[in-house]
Short mmCIF file of C-alpha atoms and ligand atoms in Angstrom, two decimals:
data_model
loop_
_atom_site.label_atom_id
_atom_site.label_comp_id
_atom_site.label_asym_id
_atom_site.label_seq_id
_atom_site.Cartn_x
_atom_site.Cartn_y
_atom_site.Cartn_z
CA MET B 15 86.18 64.13 87.87
CA GLN B 16 84.45 63.04 84.62
CA GLN B 17 86.76 61.46 81.86
CA ARG B 18 86.57 63.91 78.82
CA HIS B 19 87.99 62.94 75.31
CA ILE B 20 90.55 64.89 74.31
CA LEU B 21 91.92 64.67 70.64
CA LEU B 22 95.09 66.01 70.24
CA ALA B 23 96.33 67.24 67.22
CA VAL B 24 99.90 67.40 66.47
CA THR B 25 101.46 69.62 63.42
CA GLY B 26 104.82 69.88 62.27
CA GLY B 27 107.16 72.33 64.41
CA ILE B 28 109.81 71.81 66.75
CA ALA B 29 107.62 72.18 69.71
CA ALA B 30 106.16 68.71 68.73
CA TYR B 31 109.17 67.52 71.31
CA LYS B 32 106.71 68.59 74.27
CA VAL B 33 103.65 66.72 73.09
CA PRO B 34 104.22 63.27 74.98
CA GLU B 35 104.81 65.45 77.96
CA LEU B 36 101.46 67.31 76.92
CA VAL B 37 99.47 63.78 76.87
CA ARG B 38 100.96 62.92 80.20
CA TRP B 39 99.65 65.82 81.86
CA LEU B 40 96.45 65.36 80.25
CA GLN B 41 96.12 61.71 81.49
CA ARG B 42 97.08 62.99 84.80
CA ALA B 43 94.07 65.31 84.77
CA GLY B 44 91.84 62.34 84.20
CA HIS B 45 91.29 63.03 80.45
CA ARG B 46 91.24 60.37 77.69
CA VAL B 47 93.68 61.36 74.72
CA ARG B 48 94.33 60.14 71.39
CA CYS B 49 96.46 61.95 69.04
CA VAL B 50 96.34 62.74 65.34
CA MET B 51 99.10 64.19 63.29
CA THR B 52 99.89 65.75 59.94
CA PRO B 53 102.89 64.09 57.98
CA ALA B 54 105.48 66.90 58.97
CA ALA B 55 104.46 66.13 63.04
CA THR B 56 105.68 62.71 62.43
CA GLU B 57 109.36 63.96 61.54
CA PHE B 58 109.38 65.63 64.58
CA VAL B 59 107.86 63.42 67.37
CA SER B 60 107.32 59.61 66.37
CA PRO B 61 103.87 58.12 66.01
CA LEU B 62 104.96 55.09 68.31
CA VAL B 63 105.76 57.05 71.19
CA LEU B 64 102.50 58.71 71.23
CA GLN B 65 100.93 55.59 70.58
CA SER B 66 102.63 54.12 73.43
CA LEU B 67 101.49 56.61 75.44
CA THR B 68 98.06 56.98 74.87
CA GLY B 69 97.27 53.33 74.19
CA GLU B 70 95.06 54.12 70.95
CA ASP B 71 96.07 54.13 67.47
CA VAL B 72 97.80 57.63 66.21
CA ARG B 73 96.67 58.52 62.51
CA SER B 74 98.57 60.75 60.11
CA GLN B 75 96.94 60.36 56.62
CA LEU B 76 93.73 61.43 55.72
CA LEU B 77 93.21 59.26 52.48
CA ASP B 78 94.94 56.16 53.90
CA ALA B 79 92.21 53.19 53.47
CA GLY B 80 93.76 51.07 56.24
CA GLU B 81 93.99 54.12 58.76
CA GLU B 82 90.38 55.19 57.54
CA GLY B 83 89.42 51.33 58.24
CA GLN B 84 90.50 51.55 61.62
CA ILE B 85 88.49 54.98 62.78
CA GLY B 86 87.07 56.90 60.31
CA HIS B 87 87.99 60.98 60.86
CA ILE B 88 84.67 61.68 61.15
CA ALA B 89 83.92 59.13 64.14
CA LEU B 90 87.31 60.93 65.86
CA ALA B 91 85.90 64.32 65.03
CA ASP B 92 82.51 62.80 67.03
CA TRP B 93 84.73 61.43 69.60
CA ALA B 94 86.10 64.40 71.01
CA ASP B 95 84.78 66.70 73.64
CA GLN B 96 87.80 68.80 73.11
CA VAL B 97 90.26 69.01 69.94
CA VAL B 98 93.56 70.69 71.11
CA VAL B 99 96.02 71.89 67.94
CA ALA B 100 99.57 71.91 69.87
CA PRO B 101 101.77 72.82 68.53
CA ALA B 102 99.75 75.11 65.76
CA THR B 103 102.20 75.95 62.88
CA ALA B 104 101.41 79.11 60.80
CA ASN B 105 100.42 77.01 58.05
CA THR B 106 98.04 75.39 59.94
CA LEU B 107 96.15 78.30 61.43
CA ALA B 108 95.88 79.44 58.05
CA LYS B 109 93.89 76.41 57.00
CA LEU B 110 92.00 76.22 59.89
CA ALA B 111 91.21 80.15 59.49
CA HIS B 112 89.92 79.52 55.85
CA GLY B 113 88.02 76.03 56.84
CA MET B 114 90.63 74.10 54.45
CA ALA B 115 90.47 70.16 55.36
CA ASP B 116 93.52 68.55 52.97
CA ASP B 117 95.17 66.82 56.27
CA LEU B 118 93.78 64.86 58.74
CA VAL B 119 94.30 67.57 61.59
CA THR B 120 92.39 70.11 59.39
CA ALA B 121 89.61 67.47 58.28
CA VAL B 122 88.82 66.61 62.06
CA ALA B 123 88.95 70.19 63.26
CA LEU B 124 86.48 71.13 60.64
CA ALA B 125 84.24 68.19 61.23
CA THR B 126 84.02 68.51 64.92
CA ARG B 127 81.29 70.21 66.98
CA ALA B 128 83.70 70.44 70.23
CA PRO B 129 85.74 73.26 71.07
CA LEU B 130 88.71 74.01 69.56
CA LEU B 131 91.95 75.05 71.47
CA VAL B 132 95.16 75.96 69.87
CA ALA B 133 98.55 76.46 70.82
CA PRO B 134 100.41 77.96 68.34
CA ALA B 135 104.52 78.03 67.68
CA MET B 136 106.49 79.43 65.36
CA ASN B 137 108.96 81.92 64.36
CA VAL B 138 108.49 85.20 65.72
CA ASN B 139 108.25 87.26 62.50
CA MET B 140 105.60 84.40 61.14
CA TRP B 141 103.69 85.09 64.12
CA GLU B 142 103.68 89.02 63.79
CA HIS B 143 102.87 88.48 60.12
CA PRO B 144 99.80 90.49 59.48
CA ALA B 145 98.76 87.36 57.66
CA THR B 146 99.02 85.32 60.79
CA GLN B 147 97.29 87.70 62.87
CA ASP B 148 94.56 87.80 60.48
CA ASN B 149 93.87 84.26 60.92
CA ILE B 150 93.96 84.36 64.59
CA GLU B 151 91.51 87.23 64.74
CA SER B 152 89.11 85.53 62.56
CA LEU B 153 89.52 82.26 64.32
CA ARG B 154 88.96 84.10 67.77
CA SER B 155 85.90 85.45 66.66
CA ARG B 156 84.27 82.30 65.78
CA GLY B 157 85.14 81.04 69.50
CA VAL B 158 88.41 79.22 69.12
CA ARG B 159 90.43 79.80 71.86
CA PHE B 160 94.10 80.19 72.24
CA VAL B 161 97.01 79.41 74.64
CA GLY B 162 100.20 81.06 73.99
CA PRO B 163 102.50 81.73 72.44
CA GLU B 164 104.96 82.76 74.76
CA ALA B 165 108.24 85.08 74.43
CA GLY B 166 111.62 83.55 74.68
CA GLU B 167 114.35 82.07 72.79
CA LEU B 168 113.03 80.31 69.73
CA ALA B 169 114.60 76.92 67.91
CA CYS B 170 115.15 78.84 65.05
CA GLY B 171 117.77 81.28 66.81
CA TRP B 172 115.54 84.34 67.13
CA GLU B 173 114.16 85.63 69.97
CA GLY B 174 110.56 86.98 70.72
CA VAL B 175 107.12 85.53 70.60
CA GLY B 176 106.60 82.15 69.20
CA ARG B 177 107.28 79.37 71.79
CA MET B 178 104.74 77.10 72.61
CA SER B 179 102.90 77.21 75.76
CA GLU B 180 104.25 74.74 78.67
CA PRO B 181 102.14 71.44 78.84
CA SER B 182 100.88 72.81 82.40
CA GLU B 183 99.62 75.88 80.98
CA ILE B 184 97.92 73.97 77.73
CA GLY B 185 96.51 71.65 80.20
CA ALA B 186 94.73 74.46 82.27
CA ALA B 187 93.35 76.06 79.10
CA VAL B 188 91.84 72.73 78.30
CA ASP B 189 90.21 72.66 81.87
CA LEU B 190 88.90 76.46 81.32
CA SER B 191 87.33 75.35 77.80
CA LEU B 192 85.93 71.95 79.25
CA ALA B 193 84.50 73.98 82.21
CA GLY B 194 80.83 75.61 82.02
CA GLU B 195 80.12 77.93 79.52
CA SER B 196 77.88 80.04 81.00
CA LEU B 197 79.04 83.37 79.43
CA SER B 198 79.50 81.89 76.03
CA GLY B 199 78.42 84.44 73.20
CA GLU B 200 79.46 87.19 75.38
CA VAL B 201 82.17 89.47 74.65
CA VAL B 202 83.47 91.12 78.19
CA LEU B 203 85.86 93.98 78.17
CA VAL B 204 87.86 94.09 81.41
CA THR B 205 90.04 97.17 82.82
CA ALA B 206 92.74 96.30 85.11
CA GLY B 207 95.48 98.28 86.82
CA GLY B 208 96.53 101.79 87.50
CA THR B 209 97.26 104.32 84.83
CA ARG B 210 100.50 106.22 84.57
CA GLU B 211 100.11 110.22 83.42
CA ARG B 212 103.59 111.26 81.93
CA VAL B 213 105.10 114.07 83.62
CA ASP B 214 108.48 113.85 81.58
CA ALA B 215 110.81 111.54 79.94
CA VAL B 216 111.35 109.69 83.39
CA ARG B 217 108.61 110.62 85.62
CA TYR B 218 104.49 109.91 85.79
CA LEU B 219 102.15 110.41 88.07
CA GLY B 220 100.49 106.83 89.22
CA ASN B 221 98.79 105.09 91.79
CA ARG B 222 98.72 101.96 94.05
CA SER B 223 96.58 99.68 91.63
CA SER B 224 98.30 96.00 91.12
CA GLY B 225 95.88 95.03 88.53
CA LYS B 226 95.22 91.91 90.71
CA MET B 227 91.41 92.53 90.81
CA GLY B 228 91.03 93.32 87.20
CA PHE B 229 92.92 90.12 86.12
CA ALA B 230 91.06 87.98 88.65
CA ILE B 231 87.82 89.04 86.55
CA ALA B 232 89.19 88.66 83.08
CA GLU B 233 90.21 84.91 84.15
CA GLN B 234 86.92 84.51 85.71
CA ALA B 235 85.19 85.75 82.58
CA ALA B 236 87.24 82.98 80.35
CA ARG B 237 86.73 80.39 82.42
CA ARG B 238 82.84 80.84 82.05
CA GLY B 239 83.42 80.81 78.07
CA ALA B 240 83.14 84.63 77.42
CA ARG B 241 85.56 86.17 74.72
CA VAL B 242 87.54 88.23 77.01
CA VAL B 243 89.70 91.62 76.26
CA LEU B 244 91.61 92.70 79.04
CA VAL B 245 92.89 96.60 78.74
CA SER B 246 95.64 96.64 81.45
CA GLY B 247 97.55 99.19 82.96
CA PRO B 248 101.71 98.44 83.62
CA THR B 249 101.69 95.30 85.55
CA SER B 250 103.86 92.32 85.94
CA LEU B 251 101.22 90.04 86.50
CA ALA B 252 100.62 87.32 83.67
CA THR B 253 97.77 87.28 81.22
CA PRO B 254 95.08 84.87 82.36
CA ALA B 255 94.72 81.81 79.94
CA GLY B 256 92.24 82.44 76.91
CA VAL B 257 92.49 86.17 77.35
CA ARG B 258 93.47 88.85 74.74
CA ARG B 259 95.34 91.59 76.22
CA LEU B 260 95.95 95.34 75.15
CA ASP B 261 98.68 97.14 77.36
CA VAL B 262 98.33 100.79 77.75
CA GLU B 263 99.60 103.48 80.05
CA SER B 264 97.67 106.42 80.19
CA ALA B 265 94.06 107.21 80.62
CA LEU B 266 94.12 108.32 76.99
CA GLU B 267 95.31 105.52 75.69
CA MET B 268 92.96 103.22 77.97
CA ARG B 269 90.06 105.42 76.75
CA ASP B 270 91.37 104.83 73.03
CA ALA B 271 91.73 101.17 73.61
CA VAL B 272 88.11 100.70 75.01
CA LEU B 273 86.71 102.69 72.72
CA ALA B 274 87.97 100.51 69.88
CA GLU B 275 86.63 97.56 71.03
CA TRP B 276 83.18 98.72 72.19
CA PRO B 277 81.10 97.89 69.18
CA ASP B 278 81.75 93.90 70.04
CA VAL B 279 81.37 94.24 73.86
CA THR B 280 78.62 93.00 75.67
CA ILE B 281 79.51 93.31 79.09
CA ALA B 282 82.12 95.71 80.11
CA ILE B 283 83.77 95.65 83.69
CA LYS B 284 85.73 98.66 84.64
CA ALA B 285 88.09 97.62 87.47
CA ALA B 286 91.12 100.09 86.46
CA ALA B 287 92.07 102.80 88.61
CA VAL B 288 91.86 105.41 86.06
CA ALA B 289 94.18 108.42 87.16
CA ASP B 290 91.69 111.44 87.26
CA PHE B 291 94.37 114.28 86.32
CA ARG B 292 97.33 114.38 84.12
CA PRO B 293 99.96 117.24 83.41
CA ALA B 294 98.67 119.23 81.42
CA ARG B 295 102.24 119.45 79.53
CA ALA B 296 104.43 116.48 79.48
CA SER B 297 108.07 117.20 78.69
CA ASP B 298 109.74 114.97 75.80
CA LEU B 299 112.87 115.69 78.11
CA LYS B 300 113.75 115.10 81.53
CA ILE B 301 113.39 117.94 83.99
CA ARG B 302 116.61 118.55 85.39
CA LYS B 303 117.37 120.81 88.58
CA GLU B 304 120.19 122.70 86.84
CA ASP B 305 117.82 124.12 84.21
CA LEU B 306 115.73 125.59 87.18
CA ALA B 307 116.65 128.37 89.26
CA ASP B 308 118.37 127.59 92.71
CA GLY B 309 116.06 125.86 95.19
CA GLU B 310 113.21 126.09 92.77
CA ALA B 311 110.72 123.72 92.57
CA PRO B 312 108.57 122.98 88.97
CA THR B 313 105.15 123.66 89.19
CA LEU B 314 102.83 120.81 87.94
CA GLU B 315 99.71 122.01 86.36
CA LEU B 316 96.94 119.34 85.95
CA VAL B 317 94.12 119.02 83.71
CA ARG B 318 91.12 116.46 83.94
CA ASN B 319 91.34 112.91 82.28
CA PRO B 320 87.75 111.79 80.90
CA ASP B 321 85.53 109.86 82.99
CA ILE B 322 85.82 106.46 80.44
CA LEU B 323 82.84 104.77 82.68
CA ALA B 324 80.81 107.54 82.51
CA GLU B 325 81.22 108.03 78.62
CA LEU B 326 80.71 104.20 78.24
CA CYS B 327 77.57 104.27 80.14
CA SER B 328 76.11 106.91 78.30
CA ASP B 329 76.42 104.90 74.93
CA ARG B 330 75.77 101.36 76.62
CA GLY B 331 73.23 100.60 74.57
CA ALA B 332 71.94 96.84 75.68
CA ARG B 333 75.41 96.18 77.51
CA ILE B 334 75.96 95.68 80.85
CA VAL B 335 78.44 97.98 82.65
CA VAL B 336 80.02 97.44 86.12
CA GLY B 337 81.77 100.23 87.67
CA PHE B 338 84.20 100.04 90.54
CA ALA B 339 84.76 102.27 93.28
CA ALA B 340 87.77 102.87 95.33
CA GLU B 341 86.77 105.07 98.55
CA SER B 342 88.79 106.11 101.69
CA HIS B 343 85.66 107.11 103.63
CA ASP B 344 82.22 107.43 103.63
CA VAL B 345 82.12 104.32 101.54
CA LEU B 346 78.51 103.53 100.73
CA GLU B 347 77.16 106.61 100.44
CA SER B 348 80.14 108.05 98.46
CA ALA B 349 79.81 104.60 95.94
CA ARG B 350 76.16 105.06 96.01
CA ARG B 351 76.30 108.82 94.73
CA LYS B 352 78.96 107.40 92.04
CA LEU B 353 76.71 104.71 91.03
CA GLU B 354 74.02 107.50 90.24
CA ARG B 355 76.24 110.12 88.73
CA LYS B 356 77.94 107.31 86.19
CA GLY B 357 74.70 105.48 85.24
CA CYS B 358 76.12 101.93 85.37
CA ASP B 359 74.31 98.84 86.35
CA LEU B 360 76.37 97.77 89.17
CA LEU B 361 78.93 99.43 91.49
CA VAL B 362 81.52 97.08 93.29
CA ALA B 363 82.92 99.56 96.23
CA ASN B 364 85.94 98.70 98.15
CA ASP B 365 87.36 100.70 101.02
CA VAL B 366 91.01 101.51 100.16
CA ARG B 367 92.38 102.13 103.61
CA SER B 368 91.95 98.31 104.71
CA THR B 369 95.68 97.27 104.97
CA THR B 370 94.67 93.64 104.56
CA THR B 371 92.60 93.70 101.66
CA GLY B 372 92.23 95.86 98.64
CA PHE B 373 95.74 97.12 96.71
CA ASP B 374 98.34 94.55 95.99
CA SER B 375 96.35 91.91 98.30
CA ASP B 376 95.23 88.77 97.17
CA MET B 377 92.10 89.64 99.23
CA ASN B 378 89.35 91.73 98.98
CA ARG B 379 86.26 93.03 100.68
CA VAL B 380 83.65 94.54 98.69
CA SER B 381 80.08 95.82 98.56
CA PHE B 382 77.93 95.37 95.57
CA ILE B 383 75.71 98.48 95.02
CA TRP B 384 72.77 98.29 92.93
CA PRO B 385 70.77 100.98 91.04
CA GLY B 386 68.01 102.38 93.74
CA GLY B 387 70.34 102.23 96.68
CA GLU B 388 70.40 98.45 97.75
CA ASN B 389 73.84 96.99 98.74
CA GLU B 390 75.44 93.71 99.75
CA GLU B 391 78.06 93.62 101.79
CA LEU B 392 80.48 90.62 101.07
CA PRO B 393 82.80 89.28 103.64
CA THR B 394 86.44 89.57 103.00
CA MET B 395 87.49 86.73 100.30
CA THR B 396 90.20 86.20 97.65
CA LYS B 397 89.99 88.25 94.52
CA SER B 398 89.08 85.19 92.51
CA GLU B 399 86.08 84.63 94.86
CA VAL B 400 85.04 88.12 94.51
CA ALA B 401 85.22 88.01 90.56
CA GLU B 402 82.99 84.80 91.11
CA GLN B 403 80.48 86.57 93.13
CA LEU B 404 80.57 89.25 90.57
CA PHE B 405 79.87 86.96 87.63
CA ASP B 406 76.87 84.90 89.31
CA ARG B 407 74.98 88.58 89.74
CA ILE B 408 76.35 89.38 86.04
CA GLU B 409 74.45 86.43 84.87
CA LYS B 410 71.74 86.83 86.76
CA LEU B 411 71.55 90.45 84.80
CA CYS B 412 72.12 88.87 81.42
CA GLU B 413 69.27 86.23 82.21
CA GLY B 414 66.88 89.76 82.91
CA ARG B 415 67.99 90.66 79.65
CA ARG B 416 66.88 87.62 77.59
N1 LIG T 19 86.92 105.92 85.87
C1 LIG T 19 87.30 105.95 84.62
N2 LIG T 19 87.49 107.03 84.43
C2 LIG T 19 88.16 107.88 85.40
C3 LIG T 19 88.12 107.84 86.55
C4 LIG T 19 87.22 106.71 87.01
O1 LIG T 19 86.61 105.25 83.82
N3 LIG T 19 88.85 109.07 84.66
C5 LIG T 19 86.16 104.63 86.22
C6 LIG T 19 86.70 103.38 87.37
O2 LIG T 19 87.59 102.38 86.45
C7 LIG T 19 86.09 102.86 88.22
C8 LIG T 19 85.20 104.14 88.42
O3 LIG T 19 84.85 104.80 87.53
O4 LIG T 19 85.37 101.80 87.62
C9 LIG T 19 85.37 104.87 89.64
O5 LIG T 19 86.76 104.98 89.94
P1 LIG T 19 87.02 106.04 91.31
O6 LIG T 19 88.36 106.27 91.02
O7 LIG T 19 86.56 105.49 92.26
O8 LIG T 19 85.69 107.10 91.01
P2 LIG T 19 86.19 108.68 90.13
O9 LIG T 19 84.90 108.70 89.31
O10 LIG T 19 87.60 109.22 89.74
O11 LIG T 19 85.81 109.69 91.72
P3 LIG T 19 86.76 110.18 92.75
O12 LIG T 19 87.91 109.93 92.10
O13 LIG T 19 86.40 111.72 92.79
O14 LIG T 19 85.88 109.39 93.68
#
């Protein structure tokens, strides 16, 4: 693998104790690493440790003639193929969001043309504060990637979101960031998983979708440099690196989440298994047998859910919209009719009766159905490979639109 230059910018949080391990991880992946620090960071991890590990001088002062003489901050910014801020404190995030440059880390981040990856670490209340969330949103909209933070026990004694991601996670996100950026500038919306339609306080109508296909698609889009938002039904799958995830339960919630994102989206992929029907009335309390006459079973009246995909297609503008079709019989013909009916650019059809592929499996066997009726049948492959194949086709559609 080609050796890349990673500039690791360390700011002042307790998570800095993980930085030596991160340096090692990046070096093992074949990268050359240099560290810069804020003065506060030097209180948490010794510059000498990082200097010994990297074999490079470690700078922590912006206005130190001696340090600037060794290698100037602009030269450092130019040297980097990738800048990683880890850990990133709330204060540094705020400064990055506003383009401030009053310490070495923020000055380098402002001066570099390399992509920026940020691994935040802070107290859960600082993380959830609207000021921090606004700063994150503003950085994301400028193409800055984030990894973490994770939920767990925090050094401050609180439990919640705020732990810096593990070095292996940050390393994986660096690799993603350095990989091809063929979808850079695109905003990809992916829906995944099955929806749950509430019956009463404890019951719902659901389906067998695991979400694996949609998550693999979101991961692949992020790998290719897109900004990705993943609207997911309930699942225990981990969020892929660099992906913003919105959790929803019902079809109506999924529709609201999707429509709220719609103005920014350039490519939409609807892999979710959306329930077509929901109970006309959901009870806030549990329906108990003792409230019913002897031997009586309640009757569920169902109403139709909106067809989100059809709605998106009717307001798609220049967007590319891809649908999925879950079919149990007559797969190609039924999928062709579905594509016509919904009006999407491409439909991915799968036969849900197969026991070796489809629901909950890591494998899938799909056909791509094109407007006009042409179809491509793919062999059985992993869901990640299906996602790659899918984006190879979508990129061609993008080229056709330019
Ligand atoms: N879909 C949707 N909203 C719905 C139902 C489906 O957006 N209420 C989307 C799915 O995400 C998928 C595509 O439409 O991309 C096809 O879903 P599928 O369940 O195969 O088809 P349906 O439209 O529900 O038709 P049917 O169940 O009658 O085959």
